Structure formats: C-alpha cells, structure tokens
XYZ file of C-alpha atoms in Angstrom:
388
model
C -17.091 50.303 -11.263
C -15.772 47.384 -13.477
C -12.309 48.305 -14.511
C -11.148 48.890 -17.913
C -8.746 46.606 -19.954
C -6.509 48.973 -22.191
C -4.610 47.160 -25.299
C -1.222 49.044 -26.312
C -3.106 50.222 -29.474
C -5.486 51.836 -27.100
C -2.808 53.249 -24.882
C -0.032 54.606 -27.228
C -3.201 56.531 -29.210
C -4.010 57.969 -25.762
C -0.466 59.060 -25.316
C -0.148 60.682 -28.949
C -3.261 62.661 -28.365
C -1.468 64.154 -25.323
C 1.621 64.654 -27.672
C -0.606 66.216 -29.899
C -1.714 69.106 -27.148
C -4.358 67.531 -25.633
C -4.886 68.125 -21.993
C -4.271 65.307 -19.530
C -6.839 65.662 -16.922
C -9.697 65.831 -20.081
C -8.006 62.593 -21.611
C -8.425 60.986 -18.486
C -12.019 62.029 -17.979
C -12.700 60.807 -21.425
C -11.572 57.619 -20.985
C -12.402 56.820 -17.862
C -9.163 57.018 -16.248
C -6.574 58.559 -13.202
C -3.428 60.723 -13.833
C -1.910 58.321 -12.091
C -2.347 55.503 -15.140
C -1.469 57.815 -17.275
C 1.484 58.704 -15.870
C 2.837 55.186 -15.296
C 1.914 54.224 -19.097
C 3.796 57.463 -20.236
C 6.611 56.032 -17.908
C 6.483 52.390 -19.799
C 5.060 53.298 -23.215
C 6.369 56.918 -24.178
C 7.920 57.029 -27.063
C 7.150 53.403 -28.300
C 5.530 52.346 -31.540
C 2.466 49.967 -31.371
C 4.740 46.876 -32.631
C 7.240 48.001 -29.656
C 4.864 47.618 -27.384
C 3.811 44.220 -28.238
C 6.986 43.005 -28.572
C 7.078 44.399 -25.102
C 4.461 43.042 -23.978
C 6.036 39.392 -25.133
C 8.746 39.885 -23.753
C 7.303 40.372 -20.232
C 5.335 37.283 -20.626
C 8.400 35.385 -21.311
C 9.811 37.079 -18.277
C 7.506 35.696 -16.308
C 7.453 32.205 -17.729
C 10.585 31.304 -16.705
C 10.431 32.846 -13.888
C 7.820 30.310 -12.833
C 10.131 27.578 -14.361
C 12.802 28.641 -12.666
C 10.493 28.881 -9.283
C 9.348 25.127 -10.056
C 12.530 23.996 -10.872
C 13.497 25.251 -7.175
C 10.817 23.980 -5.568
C 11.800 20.124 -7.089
C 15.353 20.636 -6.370
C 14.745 21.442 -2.542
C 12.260 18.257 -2.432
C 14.956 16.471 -3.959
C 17.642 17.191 -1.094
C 15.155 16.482 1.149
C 15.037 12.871 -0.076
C 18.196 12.869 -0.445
C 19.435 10.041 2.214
C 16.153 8.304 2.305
C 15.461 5.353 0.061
C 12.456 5.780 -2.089
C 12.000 1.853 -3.522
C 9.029 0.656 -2.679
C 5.539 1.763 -3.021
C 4.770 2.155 0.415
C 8.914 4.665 0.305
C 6.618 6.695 -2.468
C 4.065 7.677 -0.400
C 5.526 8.482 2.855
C 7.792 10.291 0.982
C 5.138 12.540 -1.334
C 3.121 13.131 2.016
C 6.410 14.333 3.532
C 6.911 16.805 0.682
C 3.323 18.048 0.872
C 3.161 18.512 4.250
C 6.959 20.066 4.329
C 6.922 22.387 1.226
C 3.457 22.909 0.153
C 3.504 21.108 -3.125
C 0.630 19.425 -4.566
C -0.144 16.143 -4.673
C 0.598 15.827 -9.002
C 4.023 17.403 -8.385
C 5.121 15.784 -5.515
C 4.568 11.923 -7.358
C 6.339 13.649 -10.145
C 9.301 14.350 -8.428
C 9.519 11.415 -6.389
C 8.239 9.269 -9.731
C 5.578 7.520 -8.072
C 2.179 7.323 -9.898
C -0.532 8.894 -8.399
C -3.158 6.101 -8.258
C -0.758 4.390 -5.938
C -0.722 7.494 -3.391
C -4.790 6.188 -2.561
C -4.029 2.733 -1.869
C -4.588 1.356 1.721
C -2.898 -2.424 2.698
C -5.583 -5.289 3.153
C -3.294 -6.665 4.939
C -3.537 -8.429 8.169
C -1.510 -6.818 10.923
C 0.605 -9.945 12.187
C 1.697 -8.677 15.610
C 2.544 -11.591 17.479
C 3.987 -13.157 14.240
C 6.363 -9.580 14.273
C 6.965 -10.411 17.822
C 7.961 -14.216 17.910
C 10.105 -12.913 15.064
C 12.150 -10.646 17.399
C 12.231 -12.459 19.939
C 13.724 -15.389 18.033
C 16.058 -12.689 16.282
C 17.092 -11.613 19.702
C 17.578 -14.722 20.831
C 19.594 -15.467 17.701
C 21.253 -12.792 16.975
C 23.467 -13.820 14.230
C 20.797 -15.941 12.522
C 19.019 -15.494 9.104
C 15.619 -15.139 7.975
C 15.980 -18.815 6.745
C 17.245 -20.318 9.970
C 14.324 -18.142 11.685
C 11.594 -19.789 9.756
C 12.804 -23.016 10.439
C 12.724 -21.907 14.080
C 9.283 -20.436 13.418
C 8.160 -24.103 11.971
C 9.216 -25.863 14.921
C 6.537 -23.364 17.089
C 4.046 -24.480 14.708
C 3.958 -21.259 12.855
C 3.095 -22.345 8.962
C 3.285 -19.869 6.302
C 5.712 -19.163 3.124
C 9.415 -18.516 3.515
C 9.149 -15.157 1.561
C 6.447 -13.947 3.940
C 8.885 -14.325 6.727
C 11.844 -12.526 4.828
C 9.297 -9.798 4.010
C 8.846 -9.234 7.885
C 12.534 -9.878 8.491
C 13.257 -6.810 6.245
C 10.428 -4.936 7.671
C 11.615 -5.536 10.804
C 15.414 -4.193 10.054
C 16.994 -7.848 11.493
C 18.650 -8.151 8.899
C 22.192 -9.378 9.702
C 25.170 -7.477 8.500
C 28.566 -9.668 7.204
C 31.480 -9.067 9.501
C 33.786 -10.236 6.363
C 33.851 -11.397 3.244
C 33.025 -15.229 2.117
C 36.456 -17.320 1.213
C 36.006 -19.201 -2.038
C 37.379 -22.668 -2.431
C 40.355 -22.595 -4.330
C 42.803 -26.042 -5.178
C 42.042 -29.213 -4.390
C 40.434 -30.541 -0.891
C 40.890 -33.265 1.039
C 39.968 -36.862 -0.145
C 36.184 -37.203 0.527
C 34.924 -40.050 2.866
C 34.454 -43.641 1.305
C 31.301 -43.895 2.513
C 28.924 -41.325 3.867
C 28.653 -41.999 7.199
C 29.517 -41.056 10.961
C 32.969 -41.293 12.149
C 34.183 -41.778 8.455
C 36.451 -38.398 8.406
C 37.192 -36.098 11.318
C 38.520 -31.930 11.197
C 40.829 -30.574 13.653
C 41.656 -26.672 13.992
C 42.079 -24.118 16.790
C 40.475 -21.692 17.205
C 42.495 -18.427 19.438
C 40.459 -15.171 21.540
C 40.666 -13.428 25.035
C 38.705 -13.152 28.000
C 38.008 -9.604 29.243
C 40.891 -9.195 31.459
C 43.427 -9.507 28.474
C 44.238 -13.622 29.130
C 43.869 -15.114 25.947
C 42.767 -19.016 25.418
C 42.430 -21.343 22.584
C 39.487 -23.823 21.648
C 40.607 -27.352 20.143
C 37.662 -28.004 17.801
C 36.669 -31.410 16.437
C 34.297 -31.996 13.499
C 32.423 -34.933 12.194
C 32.439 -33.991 8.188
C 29.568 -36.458 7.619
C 27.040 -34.908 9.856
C 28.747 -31.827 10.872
C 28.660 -32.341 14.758
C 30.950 -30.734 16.502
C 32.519 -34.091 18.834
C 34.152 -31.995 20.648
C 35.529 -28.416 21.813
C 38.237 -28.254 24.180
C 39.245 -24.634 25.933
C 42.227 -23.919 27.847
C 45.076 -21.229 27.919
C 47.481 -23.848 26.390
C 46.702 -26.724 24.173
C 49.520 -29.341 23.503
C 50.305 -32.140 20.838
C 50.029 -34.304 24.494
C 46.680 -32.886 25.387
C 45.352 -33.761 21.696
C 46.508 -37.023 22.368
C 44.598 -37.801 25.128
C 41.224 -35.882 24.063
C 41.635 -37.486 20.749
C 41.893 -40.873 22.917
C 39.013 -40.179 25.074
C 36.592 -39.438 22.453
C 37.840 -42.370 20.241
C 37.034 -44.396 23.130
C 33.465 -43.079 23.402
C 32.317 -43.192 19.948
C 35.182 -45.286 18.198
C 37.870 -44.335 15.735
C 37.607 -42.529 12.226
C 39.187 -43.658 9.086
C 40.477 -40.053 8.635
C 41.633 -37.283 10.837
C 42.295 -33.880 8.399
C 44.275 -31.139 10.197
C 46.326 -28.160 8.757
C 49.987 -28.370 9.676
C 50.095 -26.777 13.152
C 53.009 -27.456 15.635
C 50.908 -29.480 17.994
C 49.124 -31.523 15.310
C 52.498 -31.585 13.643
C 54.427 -33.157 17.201
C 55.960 -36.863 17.695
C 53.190 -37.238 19.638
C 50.199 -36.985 17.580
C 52.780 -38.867 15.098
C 53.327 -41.553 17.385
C 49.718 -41.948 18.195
C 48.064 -42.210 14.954
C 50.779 -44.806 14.185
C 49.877 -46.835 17.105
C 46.111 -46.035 16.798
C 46.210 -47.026 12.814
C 44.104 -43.949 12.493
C 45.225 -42.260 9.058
C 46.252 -38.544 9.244
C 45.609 -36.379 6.455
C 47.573 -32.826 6.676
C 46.264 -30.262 3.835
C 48.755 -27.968 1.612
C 50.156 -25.312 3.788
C 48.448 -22.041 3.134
C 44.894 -23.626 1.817
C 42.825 -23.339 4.763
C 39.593 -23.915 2.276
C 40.968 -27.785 1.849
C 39.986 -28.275 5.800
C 36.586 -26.256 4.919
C 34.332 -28.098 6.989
C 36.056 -27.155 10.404
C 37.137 -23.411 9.014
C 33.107 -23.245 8.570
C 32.335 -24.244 11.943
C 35.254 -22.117 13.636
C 33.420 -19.104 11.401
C 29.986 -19.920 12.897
C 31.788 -20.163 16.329
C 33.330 -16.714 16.369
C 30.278 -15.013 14.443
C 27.499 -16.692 16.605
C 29.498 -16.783 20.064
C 33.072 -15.591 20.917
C 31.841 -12.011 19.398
C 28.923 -11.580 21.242
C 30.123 -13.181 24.803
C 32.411 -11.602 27.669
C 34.623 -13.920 29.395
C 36.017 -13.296 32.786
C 37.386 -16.985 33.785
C 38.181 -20.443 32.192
C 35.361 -21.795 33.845
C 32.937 -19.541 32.523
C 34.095 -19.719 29.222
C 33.861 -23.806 28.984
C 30.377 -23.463 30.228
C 29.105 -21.492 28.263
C 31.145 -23.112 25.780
C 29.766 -26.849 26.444
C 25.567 -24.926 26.067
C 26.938 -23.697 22.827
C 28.060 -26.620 21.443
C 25.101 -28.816 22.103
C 22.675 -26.105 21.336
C 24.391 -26.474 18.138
C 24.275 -29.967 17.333
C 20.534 -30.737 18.843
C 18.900 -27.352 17.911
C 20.423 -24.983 15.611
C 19.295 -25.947 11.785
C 22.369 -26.677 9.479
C 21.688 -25.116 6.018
C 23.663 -27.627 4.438
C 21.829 -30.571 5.981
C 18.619 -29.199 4.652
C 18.069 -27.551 8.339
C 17.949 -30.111 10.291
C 20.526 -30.655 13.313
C 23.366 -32.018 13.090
C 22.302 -34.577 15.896
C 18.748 -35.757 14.081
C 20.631 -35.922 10.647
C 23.276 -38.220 12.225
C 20.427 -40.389 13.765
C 19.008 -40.435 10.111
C 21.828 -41.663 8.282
C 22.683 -44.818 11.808
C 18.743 -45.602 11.128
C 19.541 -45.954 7.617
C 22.318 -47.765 7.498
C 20.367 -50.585 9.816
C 17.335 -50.336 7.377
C 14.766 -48.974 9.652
C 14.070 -46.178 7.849
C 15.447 -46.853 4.251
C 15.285 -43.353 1.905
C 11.805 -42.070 0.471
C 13.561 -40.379 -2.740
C 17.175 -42.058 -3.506
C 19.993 -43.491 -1.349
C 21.985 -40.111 -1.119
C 23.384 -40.097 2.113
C 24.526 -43.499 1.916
C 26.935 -44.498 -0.971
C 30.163 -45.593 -2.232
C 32.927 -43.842 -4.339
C 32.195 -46.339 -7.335
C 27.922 -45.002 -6.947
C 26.420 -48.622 -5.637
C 24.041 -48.098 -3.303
C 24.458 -49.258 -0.101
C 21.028 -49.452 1.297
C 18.510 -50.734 -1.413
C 15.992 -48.068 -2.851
C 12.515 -48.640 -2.735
C-alpha cells in the first residue's frame, strides 16, 4: 500500500477532531492510519497551532542542515590531518593525495580535489612520458659515486658518457630521485678587501697556502698543507702528516718550485709556521713575494678556504682513516681526481688540469680564443694574445 504523506494542517485537524470526542481507532480507520502514528504525532504536535508546527517543522530542517555541515566540515578536517606532513605541490602530490583520501575516508572524488585544491580535470591525466630507467640509474650511480655533487656537476658527468639532453631535465630527475644534497653550513660572504689579483692571468702567477686539521679513527689527529694555483684552481699540492713545520713548508715549497717554477705571489693567512724565520728567510732568498691577508678575514685567501671547503665536504667527512699511509693515499687519488676529472663550476666545468692546458696553449698561440681574450690579460685591459 503506498504510504500517505500527512502536512501539519492535515495532522493538527486530525488531532482536534480527537479533542473534539472523536474516537481514535475510527480516526485512524478513516484516514488510513495506525494508533501508533497517532500517538507519536499527539506526542510531537499536541497542543500546537498550525504556524507552530511549521515553524517546527523549519526548525528541524535547519537542525539537520548543519548537522550535515558540521558532518562535512569533519570529514575535511580529518582529510586535512591526514595531509598534514605530506607536501601537496605538484600535480602529480594532488592526485596521490585525493586517491589517498578516497580510498582512506570514503570521500568522493569532487570533495576530495576540493580539499586538497586540486582541479578535477587534472585527477584523469596520465604522463606521456618516457620512462628513462637507465638514465634514473646512471644518475645514481654517478650520485653514489659522488656523493657530495650537484645536479649541475652530474650533468656534466652525464655529458662526458655521451648522455645529451637539457640541464633542467636532469635536475627534474635529480629531485625525483631525492639526491638532492643537503648544506652542512652556511655560505661565508666576502667581506673587506682581498688580496691583490694576479698581473696576468696565468699559471704560477699567484699561489694559496692554508691547513687544513682532522683525525683518523683512533683519535690521532693530522693536518693537510694545501697549495692552490688561483689561476686555474689546481691544487699543486697537499701534504699530510701529524706535524707540519715552517721547515717542512720550506722544503715542499722548494720541491714544487723546482718542478714547475716559482710564482710571483704566495698568499697565506698569518699562521705560526707560515709566519717563522724560515719561510721569512726563504722567500727572501727565493725573491718570491709573500702576501699575508688581515688577520681575521679568511674570505681575502678565498680561493684556498674554497678548496679546503670542497676537501672536507667531498672527502675528510665521508672517509675513515686508520693510518698516515692510508690517509695520503687516498689523499694523493683525491687530489688528482680533482684536478683531471671533477668539473670546476667556476671554470665553466671543466678541470682544473684541461683549463690550465687551455690558457699554456693560448699563451703560445695555438689555440688563440673563439669569443674574446678573457683568460689572458693585463691589469691596464691590453690583450695579450691578439683576437681574431
């Protein structure tokens, strides 16, 4: 039987009638009705006016509005905290995350892009792209090879293989990837004056000196004597021992002087052993001149303080040492994986090594400069090797 829809008109005249005298089990034949309804509307509508009972009747359905707003409201809030430590950026964020509310708390597909503000024609859309899987993995490896390397040094790396493609494409996969490289500290900023710069840009026109200090596993701590060409940013040399004396800079200084000739400039900060009589004595007697930078400025000797940072970030944290001699030879494959392979972002990537053999086949006119005679000039801008 198809069941009857009473308005309040309809009921409170039912209920007056039994007011009235009428009997209740012939009102409820009449109508079509149990005792039972009429009970429960005596129970919600006795004694009500027909313009109470609408009002009523409102008031119920406002009830149960906000109920359902409330409910909602709930249900966004909980979706909410469940994206709460994930980061919802990018498009393909968006939809993991509105499939991860869906499947989690049951909400549809419109709600869930609201709540995550993603738009909804975006929740359909499948990647043309190509899968790059052994691009991925000569990525890693190289990352794991290089562990303190960026995405830029990596695509250099990834030209030498042969591998072609745009610079942002290999950032995107660096990122995808989670290699990306966290800072260990803050970045000094130059501050005062530096050192005079080289008269002419050159090799062996201006060498750094600095130390560099860590331990080896059993506690013994050593120090690394570092020298820097500031031209082409080789490191000449890098000597380790457990002590390191104004004698024993001396004689390296002598030794390497002897291989490759003498600078016009040594820079050095103002150390007690490249402070002693002897280094004194010797760059007297060598006619080399020594330049010593204000105490305190360690950004005026930049170019070694770079290369000590590179040192420490790229070996001396991620290597044990358990002897001397382990230490200097894994200190020696360091160094001259740094000056024949590693790309130098300051030297446009290349290595230190083929950017010094650029500038000695310049300088002899073999290869004179495509573009302008940067690398090889004077302090008063005439060009040392003719353009063109």
């Amino acid at each position: 039987m198809k069941r009857k829809q009473f308005s309040e008109e309809q009921i409170i005249g039912i209920l007056k009638e039994a007011e009235a005298g009428a009997v209740v089990t012939e009102l409820c034949r009449r109508h079509g009705m149990s005792s039972a309804t009429y009970y429960a509307w005596k129970a919600k509508y006795g004694g009500l006016e027909v313009s109470d009972a609408k009002r009523l009747r409102a008031l119920e359905e406002e009830n149960a509005r906000l109920k359902r707003l409330l409910a909602d409201t709930m249900l966004d809030n909980a979706g909410l905290k469940d994206l709460l430590f994930k980061k919802v950026v990018t498009p393909a964020a968006k939809r993991q995350a509105v499939a991860h509310l869906q499947a989690t708390l049951g909400m549809s597909e419109r709600r869930a892009c609201m709540v995550v503000g993603a738009d909804r024609t975006s929740m359909r859309y499948r990647s043309c792209r190509a899968d790059d899987g052994d691009l991925r993995s000569r990525l890693c490896e190289l990352a794991q090879q290089r562990r303190r390397f960026g995405y830029r040094r990596l695509h250099v790396l990834l030209r030498r293989d042969g591998i072609t493609i745009n610079r942002k494409k290999t950032r995107r996969l660096y990122r995808e990837e989670g290699l990306t490289v966290r800072r260990r500290k803050g970045r000094k900023r130059a501050v005062g004056a530096r050192a005079p710069a080289p008269v002419r840009a050159l090799p062996n026109q201006r060498w750094s000196l600095d130390f560099v200090h860590d331990q080896m596993a059993t506690g013994r701590r050593f120090r690394i004597l570092n020298i820097v060409d500031d031209v082409t940013r080789e490191c000449l040399r890098a000597v380790l021992d457990t002590s390191i004396s104004g004698k024993r800079v001396v004689r390296e200084l002598a030794e390497l002087i002897a291989k490759r000739g003498a600078p016009k400039m040594i820079v050095s900060d103002n150390g007690t052993e490249l402070t002693s009589n002897a280094v004194l004595a010797w760059s007297g007697d060598a006619g080399v001149e020594w330049h010593y930078i204000a105490p305190g400025n360690p950004t005026q000797n930049g170019f070694v303080e770079s290369f000590n940072g590179r040192m420490r970030d790229e070996l001396l944290n991620e290597t044990l040492f358990f002897t001397v001699r382990q230490a200097r030879e894994i200190l020696a494959r360091w160094v001259d994986d740094y000056n024949t392979e590693r790309p130098h972002s300051s030297l446009g990537y290349a290595t230190p090594a083929a950017f010094a053999a650029e500038l000695e086949q310049q300088l002899a006119g073999l290869t004179p400069p495509v573009a302008s005679p940067a690398h090889l000039r004077d302090n008063n801008g005439r060009s040392l090797v003719a353009a063109g």
